PDB file of C-alpha atoms in Angstrom:
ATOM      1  CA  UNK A  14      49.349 -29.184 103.426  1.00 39.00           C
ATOM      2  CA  UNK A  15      51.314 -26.056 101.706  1.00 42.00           C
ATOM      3  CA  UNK A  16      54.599 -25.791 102.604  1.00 55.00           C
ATOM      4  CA  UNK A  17      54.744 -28.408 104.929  1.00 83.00           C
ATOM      5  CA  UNK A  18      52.683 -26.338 106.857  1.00 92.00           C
ATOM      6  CA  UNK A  19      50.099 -27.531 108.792  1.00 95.00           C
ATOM      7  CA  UNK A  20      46.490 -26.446 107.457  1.00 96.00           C
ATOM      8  CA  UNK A  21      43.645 -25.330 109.910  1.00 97.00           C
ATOM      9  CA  UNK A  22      40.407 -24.913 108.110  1.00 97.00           C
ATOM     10  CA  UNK A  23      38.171 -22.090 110.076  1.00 97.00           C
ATOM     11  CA  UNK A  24      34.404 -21.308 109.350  1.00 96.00           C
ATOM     12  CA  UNK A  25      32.102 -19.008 110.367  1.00 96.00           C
ATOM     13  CA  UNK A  26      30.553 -19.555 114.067  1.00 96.00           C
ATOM     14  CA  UNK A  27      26.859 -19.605 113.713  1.00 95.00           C
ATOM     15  CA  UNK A  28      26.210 -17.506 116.834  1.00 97.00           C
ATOM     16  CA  UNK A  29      28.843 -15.107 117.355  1.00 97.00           C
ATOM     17  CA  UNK A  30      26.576 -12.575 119.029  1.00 97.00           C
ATOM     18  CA  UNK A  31      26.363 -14.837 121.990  1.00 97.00           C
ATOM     19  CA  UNK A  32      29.274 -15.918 124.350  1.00 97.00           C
ATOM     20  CA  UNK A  33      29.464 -19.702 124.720  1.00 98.00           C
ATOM     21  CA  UNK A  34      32.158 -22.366 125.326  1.00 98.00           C
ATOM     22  CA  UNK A  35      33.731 -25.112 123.191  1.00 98.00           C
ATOM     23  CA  UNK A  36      35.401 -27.804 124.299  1.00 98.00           C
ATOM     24  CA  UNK A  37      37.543 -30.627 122.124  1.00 98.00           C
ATOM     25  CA  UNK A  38      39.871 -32.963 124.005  1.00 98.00           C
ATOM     26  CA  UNK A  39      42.574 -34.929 122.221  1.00 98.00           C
ATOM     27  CA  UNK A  40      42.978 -37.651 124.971  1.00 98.00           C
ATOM     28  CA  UNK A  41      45.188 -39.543 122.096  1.00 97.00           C
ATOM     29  CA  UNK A  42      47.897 -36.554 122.090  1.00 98.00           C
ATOM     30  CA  UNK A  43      51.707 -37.880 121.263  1.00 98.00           C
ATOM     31  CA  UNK A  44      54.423 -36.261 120.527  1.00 98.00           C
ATOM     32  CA  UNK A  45      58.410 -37.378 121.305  1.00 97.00           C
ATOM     33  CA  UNK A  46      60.896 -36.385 124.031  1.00 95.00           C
ATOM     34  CA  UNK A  47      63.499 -33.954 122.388  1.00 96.00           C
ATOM     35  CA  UNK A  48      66.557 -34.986 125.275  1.00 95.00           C
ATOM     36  CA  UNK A  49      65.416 -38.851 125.536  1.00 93.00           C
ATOM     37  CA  UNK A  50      63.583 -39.576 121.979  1.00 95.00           C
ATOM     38  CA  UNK A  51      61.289 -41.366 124.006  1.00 93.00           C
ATOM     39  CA  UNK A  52      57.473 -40.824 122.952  1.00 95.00           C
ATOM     40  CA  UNK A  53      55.186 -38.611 125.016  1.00 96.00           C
ATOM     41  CA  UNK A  54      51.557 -39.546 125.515  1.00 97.00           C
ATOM     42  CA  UNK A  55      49.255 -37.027 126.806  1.00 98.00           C
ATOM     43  CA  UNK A  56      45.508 -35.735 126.845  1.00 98.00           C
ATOM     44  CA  UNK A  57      45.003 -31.912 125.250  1.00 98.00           C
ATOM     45  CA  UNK A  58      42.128 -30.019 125.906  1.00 98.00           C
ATOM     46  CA  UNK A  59      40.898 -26.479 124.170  1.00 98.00           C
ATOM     47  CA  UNK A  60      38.268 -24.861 125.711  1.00 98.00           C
ATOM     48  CA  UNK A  61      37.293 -21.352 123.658  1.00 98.00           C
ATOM     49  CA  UNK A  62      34.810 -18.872 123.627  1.00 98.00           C
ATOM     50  CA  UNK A  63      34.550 -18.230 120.164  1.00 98.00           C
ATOM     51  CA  UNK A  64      34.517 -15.367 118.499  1.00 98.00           C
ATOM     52  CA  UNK A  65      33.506 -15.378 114.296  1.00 97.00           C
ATOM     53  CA  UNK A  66      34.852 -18.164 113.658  1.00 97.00           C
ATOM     54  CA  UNK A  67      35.286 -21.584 114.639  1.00 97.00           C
ATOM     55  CA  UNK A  68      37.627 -24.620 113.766  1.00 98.00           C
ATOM     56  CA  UNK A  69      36.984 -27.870 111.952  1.00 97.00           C
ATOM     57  CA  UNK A  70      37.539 -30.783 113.507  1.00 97.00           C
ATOM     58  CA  UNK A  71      39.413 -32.955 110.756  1.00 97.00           C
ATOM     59  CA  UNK A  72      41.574 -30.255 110.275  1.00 97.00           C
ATOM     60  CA  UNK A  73      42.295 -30.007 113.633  1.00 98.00           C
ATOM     61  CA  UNK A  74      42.755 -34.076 114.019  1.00 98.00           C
ATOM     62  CA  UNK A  75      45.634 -34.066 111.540  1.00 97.00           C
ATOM     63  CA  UNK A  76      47.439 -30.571 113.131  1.00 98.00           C
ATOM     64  CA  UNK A  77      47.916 -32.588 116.003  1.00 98.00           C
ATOM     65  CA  UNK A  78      49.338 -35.477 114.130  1.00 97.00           C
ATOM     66  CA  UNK A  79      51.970 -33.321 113.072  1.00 96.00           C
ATOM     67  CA  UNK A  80      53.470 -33.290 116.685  1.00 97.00           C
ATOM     68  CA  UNK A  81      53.666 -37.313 116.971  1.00 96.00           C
ATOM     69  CA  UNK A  82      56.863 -37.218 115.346  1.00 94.00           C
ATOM     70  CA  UNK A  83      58.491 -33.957 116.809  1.00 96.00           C
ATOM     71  CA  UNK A  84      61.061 -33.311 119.629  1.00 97.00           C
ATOM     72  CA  UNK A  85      59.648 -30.753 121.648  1.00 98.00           C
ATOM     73  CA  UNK A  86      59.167 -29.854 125.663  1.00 97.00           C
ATOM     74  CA  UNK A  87      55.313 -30.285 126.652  1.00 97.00           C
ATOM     75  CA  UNK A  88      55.860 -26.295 127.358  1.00 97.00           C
ATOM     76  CA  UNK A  89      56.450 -25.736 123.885  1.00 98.00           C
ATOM     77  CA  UNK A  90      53.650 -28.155 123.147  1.00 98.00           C
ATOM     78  CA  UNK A  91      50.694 -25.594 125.045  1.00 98.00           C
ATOM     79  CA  UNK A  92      51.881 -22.347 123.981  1.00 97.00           C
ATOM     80  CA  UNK A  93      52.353 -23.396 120.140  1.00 97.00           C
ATOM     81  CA  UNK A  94      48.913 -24.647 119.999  1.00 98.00           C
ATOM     82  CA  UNK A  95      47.276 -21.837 121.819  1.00 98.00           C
ATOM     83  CA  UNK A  96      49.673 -19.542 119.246  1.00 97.00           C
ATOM     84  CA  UNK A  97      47.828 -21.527 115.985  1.00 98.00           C
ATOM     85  CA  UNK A  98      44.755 -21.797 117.361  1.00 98.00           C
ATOM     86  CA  UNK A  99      44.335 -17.894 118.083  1.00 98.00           C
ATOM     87  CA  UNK A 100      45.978 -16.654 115.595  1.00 97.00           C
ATOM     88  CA  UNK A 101      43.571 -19.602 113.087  1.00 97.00           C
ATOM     89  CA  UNK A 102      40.292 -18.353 114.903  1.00 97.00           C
ATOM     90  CA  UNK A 103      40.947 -14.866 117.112  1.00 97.00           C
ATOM     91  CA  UNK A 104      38.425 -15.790 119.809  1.00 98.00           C
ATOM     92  CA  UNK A 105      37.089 -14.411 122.618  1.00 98.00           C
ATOM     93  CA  UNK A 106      38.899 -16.439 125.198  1.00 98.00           C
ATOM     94  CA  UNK A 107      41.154 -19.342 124.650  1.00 98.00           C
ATOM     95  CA  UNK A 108      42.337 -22.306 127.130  1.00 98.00           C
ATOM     96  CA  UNK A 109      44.814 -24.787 126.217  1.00 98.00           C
ATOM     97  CA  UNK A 110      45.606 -27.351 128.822  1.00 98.00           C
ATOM     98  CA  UNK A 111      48.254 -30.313 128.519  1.00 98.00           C
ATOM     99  CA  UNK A 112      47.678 -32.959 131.065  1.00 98.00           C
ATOM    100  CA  UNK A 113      50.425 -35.533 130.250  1.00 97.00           C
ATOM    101  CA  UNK A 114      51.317 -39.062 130.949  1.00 96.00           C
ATOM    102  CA  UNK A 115      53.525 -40.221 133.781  1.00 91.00           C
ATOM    103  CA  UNK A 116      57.576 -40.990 133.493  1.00 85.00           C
ATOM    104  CA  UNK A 117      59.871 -41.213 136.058  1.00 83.00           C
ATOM    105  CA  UNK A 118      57.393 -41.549 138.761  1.00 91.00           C
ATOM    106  CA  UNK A 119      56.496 -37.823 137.459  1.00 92.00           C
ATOM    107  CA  UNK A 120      53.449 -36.378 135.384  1.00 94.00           C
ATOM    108  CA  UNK A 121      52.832 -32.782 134.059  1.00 96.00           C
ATOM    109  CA  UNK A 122      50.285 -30.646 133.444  1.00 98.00           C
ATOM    110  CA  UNK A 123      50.755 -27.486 131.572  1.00 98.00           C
ATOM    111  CA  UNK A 124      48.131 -24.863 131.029  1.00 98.00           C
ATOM    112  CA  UNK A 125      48.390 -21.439 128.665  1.00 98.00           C
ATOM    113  CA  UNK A 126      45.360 -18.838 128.286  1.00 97.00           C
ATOM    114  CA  UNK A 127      44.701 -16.220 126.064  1.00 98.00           C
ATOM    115  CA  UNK A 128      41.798 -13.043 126.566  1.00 96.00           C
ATOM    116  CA  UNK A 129      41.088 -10.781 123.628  1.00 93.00           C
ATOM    117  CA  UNK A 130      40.758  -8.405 125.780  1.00 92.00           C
ATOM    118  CA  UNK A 131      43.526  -8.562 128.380  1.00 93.00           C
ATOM    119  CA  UNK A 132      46.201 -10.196 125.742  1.00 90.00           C
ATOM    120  CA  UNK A 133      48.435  -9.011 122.490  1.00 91.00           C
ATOM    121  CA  UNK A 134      46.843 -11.023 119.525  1.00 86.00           C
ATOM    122  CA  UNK A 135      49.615 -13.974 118.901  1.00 87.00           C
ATOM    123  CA  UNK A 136      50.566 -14.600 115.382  1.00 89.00           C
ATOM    124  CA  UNK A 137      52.144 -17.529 114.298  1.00 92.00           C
ATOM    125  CA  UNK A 138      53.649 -18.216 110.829  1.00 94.00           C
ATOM    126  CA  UNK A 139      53.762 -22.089 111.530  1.00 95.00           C
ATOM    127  CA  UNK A 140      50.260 -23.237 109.862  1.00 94.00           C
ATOM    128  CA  UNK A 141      48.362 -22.421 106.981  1.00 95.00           C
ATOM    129  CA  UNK A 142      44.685 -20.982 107.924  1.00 95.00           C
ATOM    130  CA  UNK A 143      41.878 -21.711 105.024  1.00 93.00           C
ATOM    131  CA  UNK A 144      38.277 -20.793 105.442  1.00 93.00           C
ATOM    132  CA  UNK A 145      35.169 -22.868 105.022  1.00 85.00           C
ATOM    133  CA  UNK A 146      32.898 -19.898 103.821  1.00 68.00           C
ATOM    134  CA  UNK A 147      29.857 -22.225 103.322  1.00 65.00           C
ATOM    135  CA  UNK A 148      26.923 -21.536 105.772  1.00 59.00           C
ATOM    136  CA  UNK A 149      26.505 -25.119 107.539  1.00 56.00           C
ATOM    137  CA  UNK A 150      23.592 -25.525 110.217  1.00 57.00           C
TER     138      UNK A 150
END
């Protein structure tokens, strides 16, 4: 990590002259309660239409590790991801849904989207984005 930044290693997609959909779910997802400290267990799932380029998976393993440890409202949770992952990889289409445990006889699900061609390009200053310019197949 530089900075204490988290790092989110992008390389190229393979087929970016066809639309198709990715899908990685973090069903492991924890992160802490910023009013009670309690932890916060939930599932995470990022569905994407890439565009050129495409995220690795370790990378993206230990960027949500960072959160197990933080204070922060499952609202906050969705949008920053969706923020990192578009401004990492600038897909197509982008889906970030937060479906998270129940407490309190209450459970939440949060959902953000992004559309290159309906949204403002987010940037976010909160990771570190390094390229994997090998060719892989």
């Amino acid at each position: 990590m530089t900075q204490n930044k988290p790092e989110l290693i992008v390389f190229p997609n393979p087929y970016p002259a066809r639309d198709y959909e990715i899908t990685h779910i973090n069903p492991e997802f924890t992160s802490v309660c910023p009013v009670t400290g309690l932890p916060d267990f939930g599932e995470i799932t990022i569905r994407f239409v890439p565009d050129k380029l495409c995220i690795e998976l370790k990378a993206l393993k230990y960027y949500f590790i960072g959160f197990r440890n933080r204070g922060i409202f499952y609202e906050a949770v969705i949008n920053e991801i969706l923020e990192d992952l578009v401004t990492a990889m600038e897909p197509r289409r982008m889906e970030i849904t937060g479906k998270f445990s129940t407490r309190g006889g209450l459970h939440s699900n949060v959902v953000a989207k992004y559309s290159k061609s309906d949204d403002k390009m987010p940037h976010s200053d909160r990771i570190v984005v390094k390229s994997f310019e090998k060719q892989v197949q």
